[in-house]
Coordinates of C-alpha atoms in Angstrom, one line a residue:
X223 CA -81.5 39.9 38.6
X224 CA -80.4 43.5 38.0
X225 CA -76.7 43.9 38.8
X226 CA -76.3 47.7 38.7
X227 CA -75.3 47.8 42.4
X228 CA -73.6 44.5 42.8
X229 CA -70.1 45.9 42.9
X230 CA -70.9 47.3 46.3
X231 CA -72.3 44.0 47.5
X232 CA -69.1 42.3 46.5
X233 CA -66.9 44.9 48.2
X234 CA -68.8 44.6 51.5
X235 CA -68.6 40.8 51.8
X236 CA -66.7 40.1 55.0
X237 CA -64.5 37.5 53.4
X238 CA -63.5 39.6 50.4
X239 CA -61.0 41.9 52.0
X240 CA -57.3 41.3 51.1
X241 CA -55.0 40.2 53.8
X242 CA -52.8 43.1 54.8
X243 CA -49.9 43.1 57.3
X244 CA -49.4 39.3 56.7
X245 CA -48.3 37.0 53.9
X246 CA -51.3 34.8 53.0
X247 CA -49.0 32.6 50.8
X248 CA -45.3 32.6 50.3
X249 CA -44.0 29.7 48.2
X250 CA -44.7 30.4 44.6
X251 CA -46.5 33.7 45.4
X252 CA -45.4 35.1 42.1
X253 CA -47.2 32.4 40.1
X254 CA -50.6 34.1 40.6
X255 CA -49.5 37.6 41.8
X256 CA -51.1 40.8 40.7
X257 CA -48.3 43.4 40.4
X258 CA -48.8 47.1 40.0
X259 CA -46.3 49.2 38.0
X260 CA -45.4 52.5 39.6
X261 CA -43.9 55.0 37.1
X262 CA -42.1 56.9 39.8
X263 CA -42.0 60.3 38.2
X264 CA -45.8 60.3 37.8
X265 CA -47.3 58.4 40.8
X266 CA -47.2 60.9 43.7
X267 CA -45.1 63.9 44.5
X268 CA -44.0 64.0 48.2
X269 CA -41.8 67.1 48.2
X270 CA -43.7 69.6 46.0
X271 CA -41.3 69.9 43.1
X272 CA -43.8 68.6 40.5
X273 CA -42.1 65.2 40.1
X274 CA -43.1 61.9 41.8
X275 CA -40.7 60.4 44.3
X276 CA -40.2 57.7 46.9
X277 CA -41.9 59.8 49.7
X278 CA -44.9 60.1 47.4
X279 CA -45.0 56.4 46.8
X280 CA -44.9 55.8 50.6
X281 CA -47.8 58.2 51.1
X282 CA -50.0 56.2 48.6
X283 CA -49.3 52.7 49.7
X284 CA -52.7 52.6 51.3
X285 CA -54.2 52.9 47.8
X286 CA -52.3 49.9 46.6
X287 CA -53.2 47.8 49.7
X288 CA -56.9 48.8 49.3
X289 CA -56.8 48.0 45.6
X290 CA -55.7 44.5 46.5
X291 CA -52.5 44.0 44.6
X292 CA -49.7 41.7 45.8
X293 CA -46.6 43.8 44.9
X294 CA -45.5 47.0 43.3
X295 CA -42.8 47.4 40.6
X296 CA -41.0 50.7 40.8
X297 CA -39.4 52.1 37.6
X298 CA -35.8 53.4 38.0
X299 CA -35.0 55.8 40.8
X300 CA -31.2 55.9 40.4
X301 CA -29.1 59.0 39.8
X302 CA -29.6 59.9 36.2
X303 CA -29.4 62.8 33.8
X304 CA -33.0 61.7 32.7
X305 CA -32.2 61.5 29.0
X306 CA -34.7 58.6 28.9
X307 CA -36.8 58.9 32.0
X308 CA -34.3 57.4 34.3
X309 CA -33.4 54.4 32.1
X310 CA -30.0 56.1 31.6
X311 CA -28.4 55.1 35.0
X312 CA -25.3 56.9 36.3
X313 CA -25.1 55.0 39.6
X314 CA -26.8 51.6 40.2
X315 CA -26.3 51.7 44.0
X316 CA -27.9 55.0 45.0
X317 CA -31.1 57.1 44.7
X318 CA -31.4 60.2 42.6
X319 CA -31.8 63.2 45.0
X320 CA -35.1 64.3 43.3
X321 CA -36.5 60.9 44.3
X322 CA -35.1 60.7 47.8
X323 CA -32.2 58.8 49.3
X324 CA -31.3 55.3 50.5
X325 CA -32.9 55.9 53.9
X326 CA -36.2 56.9 52.2
X327 CA -36.0 53.8 50.1
X328 CA -35.5 51.6 53.2
X329 CA -38.5 53.3 54.8
X330 CA -40.6 52.7 51.7
X331 CA -39.6 49.0 51.7
X332 CA -40.5 48.6 55.4
X333 CA -43.8 50.4 55.0
X334 CA -44.7 48.3 51.9
X335 CA -43.9 45.1 53.7
X336 CA -46.1 46.3 56.7
X337 CA -48.9 46.7 54.2
X338 CA -48.3 43.1 52.9
X339 CA -46.9 44.4 49.6
X340 CA -43.8 43.1 48.0
X341 CA -41.4 45.5 46.1
X342 CA -39.8 44.8 42.7
X343 CA -37.2 47.3 41.3
X344 CA -35.9 47.9 37.8
X345 CA -32.4 46.8 36.8
X346 CA -31.1 48.3 33.6
X347 CA -28.3 46.1 32.3
X348 CA -28.2 46.7 28.5
X349 CA -26.8 50.3 28.8
X350 CA -25.6 52.9 31.3
X351 CA -25.8 56.7 31.2
X352 CA -23.1 58.5 29.4
X353 CA -22.5 60.1 32.8
X354 CA -21.7 56.8 34.5
X355 CA -18.0 56.7 35.7
X356 CA -17.3 53.8 33.5
X357 CA -18.3 55.6 30.3
X358 CA -16.4 58.8 31.4
X359 CA -13.3 56.6 31.7
X360 CA -14.0 55.1 28.3
X361 CA -14.3 58.5 26.7
X362 CA -11.0 59.6 28.2
X363 CA -9.2 56.4 27.3
X364 CA -7.5 55.6 24.0
X365 CA -8.7 52.9 21.6
X366 CA -7.8 49.4 22.9
X367 CA -7.7 50.6 26.5
X368 CA -9.5 48.1 28.9
X369 CA -11.8 50.9 29.9
X370 CA -13.4 50.8 26.5
X371 CA -13.9 47.1 26.6
X372 CA -16.8 47.6 29.0
X373 CA -18.8 49.1 26.1
X374 CA -19.1 48.5 22.4
X375 CA -16.5 50.7 20.7
X376 CA -15.5 50.1 17.1
X377 CA -13.6 51.9 14.4
X378 CA -15.7 53.4 11.6
X379 CA -15.9 52.4 8.0
X380 CA -14.8 54.4 5.1
X381 CA -11.4 55.8 4.2
X382 CA -11.1 57.8 7.4
X383 CA -13.5 55.9 9.6
X384 CA -16.1 58.6 8.9
X385 CA -19.0 56.1 8.5
X386 CA -20.6 54.1 11.4
X387 CA -19.4 50.5 11.9
X388 CA -22.7 49.1 10.5
X389 CA -26.1 50.2 9.5
X390 CA -27.9 49.7 12.8
X391 CA -30.3 52.5 13.9
X392 CA -31.5 53.5 17.3
X393 CA -34.9 52.4 18.6
X394 CA -35.5 56.1 19.1
X395 CA -34.5 57.0 15.5
X396 CA -31.3 58.0 13.9
X397 CA -28.0 56.1 13.9
X398 CA -27.2 53.6 16.7
X399 CA -23.6 54.9 16.7
X400 CA -22.0 58.1 17.9
X401 CA -18.4 59.0 17.2
X402 CA -16.0 60.2 20.0
X403 CA -13.1 62.6 19.7
X404 CA -9.6 62.4 21.2
X405 CA -8.0 64.9 23.5
X406 CA -7.1 67.1 20.5
X407 CA -10.6 67.1 19.2
X408 CA -9.8 64.6 16.4
X409 CA -12.6 62.1 15.6
X410 CA -11.8 58.5 16.3
X411 CA -13.9 55.4 17.3
X412 CA -17.6 55.0 17.4
X413 CA -19.7 53.6 20.3
X414 CA -23.0 51.7 20.1
X415 CA -26.3 53.0 21.6
X416 CA -29.4 51.1 20.6
X417 CA -31.4 53.8 22.4
X418 CA -30.3 57.5 22.9
X419 CA -26.7 58.6 22.5
X420 CA -26.7 59.2 26.2
X421 CA -27.3 55.5 26.7
X422 CA -24.1 53.6 25.6
X423 CA -24.6 49.8 25.3
X424 CA -22.5 47.7 27.6
X425 CA -20.3 44.8 26.4
X426 CA -21.6 41.7 28.1
X427 CA -18.8 39.6 26.8
X428 CA -16.6 41.5 29.3
X429 CA -16.4 39.5 32.6
X430 CA -16.1 42.8 34.5
X431 CA -19.6 43.8 33.3
X432 CA -21.1 40.5 34.5
X433 CA -19.4 40.7 37.9
X434 CA -20.6 44.3 38.3
X435 CA -24.2 43.5 37.8
X436 CA -24.1 40.4 40.0
X437 CA -22.9 42.7 42.7
X438 CA -25.6 45.2 42.0
X439 CA -28.2 42.5 42.5
X440 CA -26.7 41.5 45.8
X441 CA -26.7 45.2 46.9
X442 CA -30.5 45.5 46.5
X443 CA -31.4 42.0 47.6
X444 CA -29.5 42.6 50.8
X445 CA -31.6 45.7 51.4
X446 CA -34.7 43.5 51.2
X447 CA -36.2 43.9 47.7
X448 CA -38.5 41.1 46.6
X449 CA -37.5 41.0 43.0
X450 CA -36.1 42.7 39.9
X451 CA -37.6 43.6 36.6
X452 CA -34.9 43.3 33.9
X453 CA -35.1 46.1 31.3
X454 CA -34.4 45.2 27.7
X455 CA -33.5 41.7 28.9
X456 CA -33.1 40.4 25.4
X457 CA -30.6 43.0 24.3
X458 CA -27.4 42.3 26.4
X459 CA -25.5 40.4 23.7
X460 CA -25.0 41.4 20.1
X461 CA -24.2 38.9 17.3
X462 CA -20.5 38.3 16.8
X463 CA -19.0 40.6 14.2
X464 CA -21.9 43.1 14.5
X465 CA -23.3 42.3 11.0
X466 CA -25.5 44.7 9.1
X467 CA -29.2 44.1 9.4
X468 CA -31.6 43.9 6.5
X469 CA -33.7 46.5 8.1
X470 CA -32.1 49.7 9.4
X471 CA -34.5 50.3 12.3
X472 CA -36.2 48.0 14.7
X473 CA -38.1 49.5 17.6
X474 CA -38.7 47.8 21.0
X475 CA -42.2 47.0 20.0
X476 CA -41.0 45.5 16.7
X477 CA -40.1 41.9 17.6
X478 CA -38.5 40.9 14.3
X479 CA -35.3 38.9 14.7
X480 CA -32.3 41.2 14.7
X481 CA -28.6 40.7 15.4
X482 CA -28.8 42.9 18.5
X483 CA -31.8 41.2 20.1
X484 CA -32.4 37.8 21.8
X485 CA -28.9 36.2 21.3
X486 CA -28.5 32.9 23.0
X487 CA -25.7 34.0 25.3
X488 CA -28.2 36.1 27.4
X489 CA -29.5 32.9 29.0
X490 CA -26.1 32.2 30.7
X491 CA -26.5 35.5 32.5
X492 CA -30.1 34.8 33.7
X493 CA -29.1 31.3 35.0
X494 CA -26.5 33.0 37.1
X495 CA -29.0 35.6 38.3
X496 CA -31.5 32.9 39.2
X497 CA -28.9 31.4 41.5
X498 CA -28.4 34.8 43.2
X499 CA -32.2 35.3 43.6
X500 CA -32.7 31.8 45.0
X501 CA -30.0 32.4 47.6
X502 CA -32.2 35.1 49.2
X503 CA -35.6 33.3 49.3
X504 CA -35.5 32.0 52.8
X505 CA -37.8 34.1 54.9
X506 CA -41.6 34.6 55.4
X507 CA -42.0 36.6 52.1
X508 CA -40.9 33.7 49.9
X509 CA -38.9 33.7 46.8
X510 CA -37.1 36.7 45.3
X511 CA -38.1 36.9 41.6
X512 CA -36.7 38.0 38.3
X513 CA -39.1 39.5 35.7
X514 CA -38.1 39.7 32.0
X515 CA -38.9 42.5 29.6
X516 CA -38.2 40.8 26.2
X517 CA -39.8 41.8 23.0
X518 CA -39.0 38.7 21.0
X519 CA -40.4 37.2 17.7
X520 CA -42.5 34.5 19.3
X521 CA -43.8 32.9 22.4
X522 CA -41.4 30.1 21.8
X523 CA -38.6 32.6 22.2
X524 CA -40.2 34.3 25.2
X525 CA -40.4 31.1 27.3
X526 CA -36.7 30.5 27.0
X527 CA -36.3 33.2 29.6
X528 CA -38.4 31.3 32.1
X529 CA -37.2 27.8 31.6
X530 CA -36.3 25.9 34.8
X531 CA -33.2 27.5 36.2
X532 CA -33.8 30.9 34.5
X533 CA -36.0 33.8 35.7
X534 CA -39.5 33.6 37.0
X535 CA -41.8 35.7 34.7
X536 CA -41.7 37.1 31.2
X537 CA -44.2 39.8 30.2
X538 CA -46.7 38.4 27.7
X539 CA -46.5 41.1 25.0
X540 CA -48.3 38.9 22.5
X541 CA -51.4 39.4 24.7
X542 CA -50.8 43.2 25.0
X543 CA -50.7 43.8 21.2
X544 CA -53.6 41.5 20.4
X545 CA -56.6 43.3 18.9
X546 CA -59.8 43.5 20.9
X547 CA -61.6 40.5 19.4
X548 CA -62.8 37.3 21.0
X549 CA -61.3 35.0 18.4
X550 CA -57.9 36.8 18.6
X551 CA -58.0 36.7 22.4
X552 CA -58.8 33.0 22.4
X553 CA -55.9 32.2 20.0
X554 CA -53.3 34.1 22.1
X555 CA -54.6 32.7 25.4
X556 CA -54.4 29.2 24.0
X557 CA -51.0 29.6 22.6
X558 CA -49.7 31.3 25.7
X559 CA -51.0 28.6 28.1
X560 CA -49.7 25.8 25.9
X561 CA -46.2 27.3 25.3
X562 CA -45.6 28.4 28.9
X563 CA -47.0 25.2 30.2
X564 CA -44.3 23.3 28.3
X565 CA -41.7 24.8 30.6
X566 CA -43.8 24.9 33.8
X567 CA -43.9 28.7 33.9
X568 CA -46.9 30.8 34.6
X569 CA -47.8 33.5 32.1
X570 CA -47.5 37.2 33.1
X571 CA -50.4 38.9 31.5
X572 CA -50.3 42.7 30.8
X573 CA -52.5 45.2 29.0
X574 CA -50.6 48.5 29.5
X575 CA -47.2 49.8 30.7
X576 CA -45.1 53.0 30.5
X577 CA -43.9 52.2 27.0
X578 CA -47.2 51.7 25.1
X579 CA -50.5 53.6 24.4
X580 CA -52.9 52.9 27.2
X581 CA -55.4 50.2 26.3
X582 CA -58.5 52.3 26.8
X583 CA -57.2 54.4 23.8
X584 CA -56.0 51.4 21.9
X585 CA -59.5 49.8 22.2
X586 CA -61.2 52.9 20.7
X587 CA -61.1 55.6 23.4
X588 CA -64.0 57.3 25.1
X589 CA -67.0 55.4 26.4
X590 CA -66.4 52.5 24.0
X591 CA -62.7 52.2 24.8
X592 CA -63.4 52.2 28.5
X593 CA -66.1 49.6 28.2
X594 CA -63.8 47.3 26.2
X595 CA -60.9 47.9 28.6
X596 CA -63.1 46.8 31.5
X597 CA -63.9 43.6 29.6
X598 CA -60.3 42.9 28.8
X599 CA -59.4 43.5 32.5
X600 CA -61.9 40.9 33.7
X601 CA -60.7 38.4 31.1
X602 CA -57.0 39.0 32.1
X603 CA -57.6 38.7 35.8
X604 CA -59.5 35.5 35.4
X605 CA -56.7 33.7 33.5
X606 CA -54.3 31.3 35.1
X607 CA -51.0 33.0 35.9
X608 CA -49.8 36.4 37.1
X609 CA -51.0 39.8 36.0
X610 CA -49.5 43.3 35.8
X611 CA -51.4 46.5 36.1
X612 CA -50.1 50.0 35.1
X613 CA -50.8 52.9 37.3
X614 CA -53.9 54.8 36.3
X615 CA -55.5 51.9 34.5
X616 CA -57.6 51.2 37.6
X617 CA -59.1 54.7 37.0
X618 CA -59.8 54.0 33.3
X619 CA -57.3 56.6 32.2
X620 CA -56.8 57.2 28.5
X621 CA -53.7 58.2 26.6
X622 CA -53.1 61.9 26.7
X623 CA -52.8 62.6 23.0
X624 CA -52.8 66.4 23.0
X625 CA -49.8 67.3 25.2
X626 CA -48.3 70.5 23.9
X627 CA -45.1 70.0 21.9
X628 CA -43.1 72.1 24.2
X629 CA -44.0 69.7 27.1
X630 CA -42.8 66.5 25.4
X631 CA -39.8 64.8 27.1
X632 CA -39.5 61.5 25.4
X633 CA -36.2 61.2 23.4
X634 CA -38.3 59.7 20.5
X635 CA -39.7 63.2 19.9
X636 CA -36.5 64.9 18.9
X637 CA -34.6 61.8 17.7
X638 CA -37.4 61.2 15.1
X639 CA -37.1 64.7 13.8
X640 CA -40.2 65.8 15.7
X641 CA -42.5 63.3 13.9
X642 CA -43.1 60.7 16.7
X643 CA -44.6 62.1 19.9
X644 CA -43.3 59.2 21.9
X645 CA -44.5 57.8 25.2
X646 CA -45.3 60.8 27.3
X647 CA -49.0 60.4 26.8
X648 CA -49.1 57.3 29.0
X649 CA -46.8 58.9 31.6
X650 CA -48.9 61.9 32.7
X651 CA -49.2 62.0 36.5
X652 CA -51.9 60.3 38.5
X653 CA -55.0 62.2 39.4
X654 CA -55.7 61.6 43.1
X655 CA -58.3 64.2 44.2
X656 CA -59.8 67.7 43.6
X657 CA -61.3 69.5 40.7
X658 CA -58.2 71.0 39.0
X659 CA -54.6 70.1 38.3
X660 CA -52.4 68.8 39.9
X661 CA -55.4 66.8 41.3
X662 CA -53.6 65.9 44.6
X663 CA -50.5 64.6 42.8
X664 CA -48.5 67.2 44.7
X665 CA -48.2 70.9 45.5
X666 CA -46.1 72.0 42.5
X667 CA -46.8 72.2 38.8
X668 CA -46.6 68.6 37.5
X669 CA -43.7 67.7 35.2
X670 CA -46.3 66.9 32.5
X671 CA -49.6 68.8 32.2
X672 CA -52.7 67.0 33.3
X673 CA -56.0 67.2 31.4
X674 CA -58.8 69.2 32.9
X675 CA -61.3 66.4 32.4
X676 CA -59.3 64.1 34.7
X677 CA -61.4 65.8 37.5
X678 CA -64.0 63.1 36.7
X679 CA -61.4 60.3 37.0
X680 CA -59.6 60.9 40.3
X681 CA -59.1 58.2 42.9
X682 CA -61.2 60.2 45.5
X683 CA -64.2 60.6 43.1
X684 CA -64.1 56.9 42.0
X685 CA -63.7 55.5 45.4
X686 CA -67.4 56.3 46.3
X687 CA -68.8 55.5 42.9
X688 CA -70.1 52.0 42.8
X689 CA -70.0 51.9 39.0
X690 CA -66.4 53.3 38.7
X691 CA -63.5 51.5 37.1
X692 CA -61.7 51.8 40.4
X693 CA -64.5 49.9 42.2
X694 CA -64.4 47.3 39.4
X695 CA -60.7 46.7 39.9
X696 CA -61.0 46.5 43.7
X697 CA -63.9 44.1 43.5
X698 CA -62.2 41.9 40.9
X699 CA -59.0 41.7 42.9
X700 CA -60.8 40.7 46.1
X701 CA -62.8 38.0 44.2
X702 CA -59.6 36.8 42.6
X703 CA -58.2 36.1 46.1
X704 CA -61.3 34.1 46.9
X705 CA -61.6 32.2 43.6
X706 CA -58.0 31.7 42.6
X707 CA -57.4 31.7 38.9
X708 CA -56.1 28.2 39.1
X709 CA -53.5 26.8 36.7
X710 CA -55.7 25.2 34.0
X711 CA -58.4 26.6 31.7
X712 CA -61.3 25.0 29.8
X713 CA -63.2 26.7 27.1
X714 CA -67.0 26.7 27.2
X715 CA -69.3 26.7 24.2
X716 CA -70.3 30.3 23.4
X717 CA -71.8 32.3 20.6
X718 CA -69.6 34.1 18.0
X719 CA -67.9 37.1 19.6
X720 CA -68.1 35.7 23.1
X721 CA -65.3 34.2 25.2
X722 CA -66.3 31.8 27.9
X723 CA -64.0 29.7 30.0
X724 CA -63.6 28.2 33.5
X725 CA -60.6 27.5 35.5
X726 CA -59.8 24.9 38.1
X727 CA -60.0 27.6 40.7
X728 CA -63.8 27.6 40.3
X729 CA -64.2 30.8 38.4
X730 CA -66.1 31.2 35.2
X731 CA -65.6 34.2 32.9
X732 CA -68.0 35.1 30.1
X733 CA -67.1 38.1 27.9
X734 CA -69.1 39.4 25.0
X735 CA -66.5 41.3 22.9
X736 CA -68.9 41.9 20.1
X737 CA -71.2 44.8 19.2
X738 CA -74.5 42.9 19.6
X739 CA -76.2 41.3 22.6
X740 CA -75.4 37.6 23.1
X741 CA -77.4 35.0 25.0
X742 CA -75.5 32.4 27.0
X743 CA -76.5 29.7 29.5
X744 CA -76.2 31.0 33.0
X745 CA -73.1 29.1 34.2
X746 CA -73.3 29.6 37.9
X747 CA -73.6 32.1 40.7
X748 CA -73.2 35.7 39.6
X749 CA -70.1 37.4 41.1
X750 CA -69.2 40.5 39.2
X751 CA -69.9 42.3 35.9
X752 CA -68.1 45.0 33.9
X753 CA -71.5 46.8 33.4
X754 CA -75.2 46.3 34.3
X755 CA -76.5 42.8 33.4
X756 CA -79.9 41.2 34.0
X757 CA -79.1 37.6 35.1
X758 CA -81.5 34.9 34.3
X759 CA -82.1 31.6 36.0
X760 CA -81.2 29.5 33.0
X761 CA -80.0 32.0 30.4
X762 CA -78.5 35.4 30.5
X763 CA -78.2 38.1 27.8
X764 CA -74.8 39.8 27.8
X765 CA -74.9 43.3 26.4
X766 CA -72.2 44.3 23.9
X767 CA -68.7 44.8 25.4
X768 CA -69.6 43.2 28.7
X769 CA -67.8 40.6 30.9
X770 CA -69.2 38.7 33.8
X771 CA -67.6 36.5 36.5
X772 CA -69.5 33.6 37.9
X773 CA -68.8 30.9 40.5
X774 CA -69.0 27.6 38.7
X775 CA -72.2 25.7 39.5
X776 CA -72.0 22.4 41.4
X777 CA -74.5 19.9 42.4
X778 CA -74.9 21.7 45.7
X779 CA -74.7 25.2 44.2
X780 CA -77.0 25.1 41.1
X781 CA -76.8 27.9 38.5
X782 CA -78.6 30.9 39.7
X783 CA -78.6 29.9 43.4
X784 CA -78.8 32.8 45.7
X785 CA -79.8 35.3 43.0

């Protein structure tokens, strides 16, 4: 059977539409949820100033509902000097004017819930902005003052304290310490910033810090948010004594053990936060959840954040960084399911986010990279557990690697001495419609320039194209609702270079990740393919870089039935 037009068949099945305006399941909804990351500055511009905002997100909720996701996670929208894209927070209980206000947030929350979408927000507990009132007080205070105990201030080394307290370096490059001066302009103590100097690290051994963030959680949960994503969740505590490290620099994507990452004390905080989250999970939408961003050395360390009594999900970065290779994918999938299964937690699979190169580009770019990305997506969405999508991946967007230097905003650019271009390439605004920039993103010039060729990748253009990446995502998410990914996986015999597995939800996934065609036994009823496939009654030949979903054959539904 030729499958070139089967995506439209799937999309038009009467039982394949997502449930909207109601909650099809509540208890444990997060265990199989598909959650869509909105990078707020780049999603949709509602007021014409060239920057995305809450009004823009509200205006595009229909896209997310139509796509078929269960929830959206919105990156920080708090008042901020934007030294690091909003992850330098000056006020945790308000909205930056360029993004809207609290009334606009409440309206967005209500509209999202009316669409059947839950809303997760970012909490940034490792550091504040240097414009936060606490840090302003600390700068004005003398050494030893309680105001400084909220942050990590230390005297310097050397005869006159002219050297940093230790050899740690910032994730963004350069020293992780900056020195402050007193009222007379004389240099004195140093403060720690694992990121930009405008992002001073908090001292989580200070009870006032713990109490403040517990109150911040209550503030947003009372407003009705459905969960929190914890930024740099592994970084809150630093090893006692702040010892030198053998390596001077460790980026977020370098998960080597370091004295400033993944200290055991962090788990006391998340047990407290779980109790707070659980106290709000008592209505029709189900539990409020906590999601962990933790770049740690191993899966064994990652699952510590989702043990019983701690948070709900931890991004599976092991999967994200795995090479496009069937054997490598199988190893990381096996290891993930085994390790997370030991603590009874579902994996949270992810291929891209606002901090990494988009996976179309990582997998080779162009036609090849897009074909491989479609395969990886069907594999990910068939796996037991939850999945995260990053805005624009449903359009098959690539990394923008040729942004002009004068447009770059990421602090890595200048902190690295203009040698690392940073993350702006994955943060270019979404193309919605039209043949020229800003492609329906808004009326003003977008804050980052958009490539001309994105005219071929807009939402409007792909919505009517049955072979588009957008249609593939829509169809896959509808089928995922019908054939739940289940909670167990069994591998099937397959040729070298091919992944083949079935779940107890009744879905079979076969993925040829090699460069040559591969023949497989036809395992059931054809559902969806990443590209055109000719399905045989007993055997099927998978072209290179092709994935197919099937409904598992039963005695009453033999392989090939209905083809």
